PDB file of C-alpha atoms in Angstrom:
ATOM      1  CA  UNK A   1     -44.269 273.127  54.341  1.00 64.00           C
ATOM      2  CA  UNK A   2     -45.855 276.491  55.149  1.00 72.00           C
ATOM      3  CA  UNK A   3     -49.474 276.926  56.122  1.00 75.00           C
ATOM      4  CA  UNK A   4     -51.353 278.425  53.175  1.00 80.00           C
ATOM      5  CA  UNK A   5     -54.575 279.452  54.871  1.00 77.00           C
ATOM      6  CA  UNK A   6     -54.853 281.290  58.183  1.00 81.00           C
ATOM      7  CA  UNK A   7     -57.773 281.156  60.590  1.00 79.00           C
ATOM      8  CA  UNK A   8     -58.685 284.720  59.613  1.00 77.00           C
ATOM      9  CA  UNK A   9     -58.982 283.687  55.969  1.00 76.00           C
ATOM     10  CA  UNK A  10     -61.296 280.812  56.911  1.00 74.00           C
ATOM     11  CA  UNK A  11     -63.568 282.985  59.034  1.00 71.00           C
ATOM     12  CA  UNK A  12     -63.962 285.532  56.234  1.00 68.00           C
ATOM     13  CA  UNK A  13     -65.288 282.816  53.924  1.00 67.00           C
ATOM     14  CA  UNK A  14     -67.915 281.596  56.405  1.00 63.00           C
ATOM     15  CA  UNK A  15     -69.899 284.835  56.673  1.00 63.00           C
ATOM     16  CA  UNK A  16     -73.072 283.012  55.563  1.00 64.00           C
ATOM     17  CA  UNK A  17     -76.583 284.076  56.500  1.00 66.00           C
ATOM     18  CA  UNK A  18     -77.421 287.082  58.618  1.00 81.00           C
ATOM     19  CA  UNK A  19     -80.709 285.624  59.846  1.00 85.00           C
ATOM     20  CA  UNK A  20     -81.716 285.637  63.500  1.00 87.00           C
ATOM     21  CA  UNK A  21     -82.687 282.401  65.262  1.00 90.00           C
ATOM     22  CA  UNK A  22     -85.813 282.916  67.372  1.00 90.00           C
ATOM     23  CA  UNK A  23     -87.644 280.460  69.612  1.00 92.00           C
ATOM     24  CA  UNK A  24     -91.407 280.778  69.091  1.00 90.00           C
ATOM     25  CA  UNK A  25     -93.752 279.379  71.739  1.00 91.00           C
ATOM     26  CA  UNK A  26     -97.445 279.087  70.966  1.00 90.00           C
ATOM     27  CA  UNK A  27    -100.067 278.168  73.572  1.00 92.00           C
ATOM     28  CA  UNK A  28    -103.329 276.471  72.635  1.00 91.00           C
ATOM     29  CA  UNK A  29    -106.158 274.637  74.358  1.00 94.00           C
ATOM     30  CA  UNK A  30    -106.494 270.899  73.816  1.00 92.00           C
ATOM     31  CA  UNK A  31    -109.805 269.114  73.387  1.00 94.00           C
ATOM     32  CA  UNK A  32    -109.770 268.264  77.110  1.00 95.00           C
ATOM     33  CA  UNK A  33    -109.418 271.933  78.038  1.00 95.00           C
ATOM     34  CA  UNK A  34    -105.796 271.845  79.172  1.00 97.00           C
ATOM     35  CA  UNK A  35    -103.227 274.316  77.917  1.00 96.00           C
ATOM     36  CA  UNK A  36    -100.489 272.886  75.698  1.00 95.00           C
ATOM     37  CA  UNK A  37     -97.426 274.617  74.320  1.00 95.00           C
ATOM     38  CA  UNK A  38     -95.711 274.196  70.973  1.00 92.00           C
ATOM     39  CA  UNK A  39     -92.087 275.292  70.633  1.00 94.00           C
ATOM     40  CA  UNK A  40     -90.267 275.896  67.378  1.00 91.00           C
ATOM     41  CA  UNK A  41     -87.004 277.536  66.347  1.00 92.00           C
ATOM     42  CA  UNK A  42     -87.383 279.823  63.339  1.00 89.00           C
ATOM     43  CA  UNK A  43     -84.793 281.803  61.381  1.00 89.00           C
ATOM     44  CA  UNK A  44     -86.022 285.248  60.338  1.00 89.00           C
ATOM     45  CA  UNK A  45     -84.469 288.370  58.849  1.00 88.00           C
ATOM     46  CA  UNK A  46     -86.310 290.698  61.237  1.00 85.00           C
ATOM     47  CA  UNK A  47     -88.102 290.025  64.532  1.00 82.00           C
ATOM     48  CA  UNK A  48     -91.188 291.827  63.205  1.00 84.00           C
ATOM     49  CA  UNK A  49     -91.771 288.983  60.744  1.00 84.00           C
ATOM     50  CA  UNK A  50     -92.810 286.603  63.537  1.00 81.00           C
ATOM     51  CA  UNK A  51     -96.230 288.218  63.933  1.00 82.00           C
ATOM     52  CA  UNK A  52     -96.948 287.636  60.229  1.00 84.00           C
ATOM     53  CA  UNK A  53     -96.079 283.919  60.370  1.00 83.00           C
ATOM     54  CA  UNK A  54     -98.746 281.262  60.768  1.00 82.00           C
ATOM     55  CA  UNK A  55     -97.969 278.292  63.022  1.00 76.00           C
ATOM     56  CA  UNK A  56    -100.177 275.229  63.124  1.00 75.00           C
ATOM     57  CA  UNK A  57    -100.115 272.214  65.369  1.00 67.00           C
TER      58      UNK A  57
END
């Protein structure tokens, strides 16, 4: 039995999203006065969109 689908055919189908994964780190002061960091991975179309996003604790 011959193979009907090659690896190249499979990879062409899985083009998917063209978004960029970016790790966003936000620093904020806690009630005690110490600095805490919040990390989050975000998928964006363009890196310039990160400045427009609002991240809350």
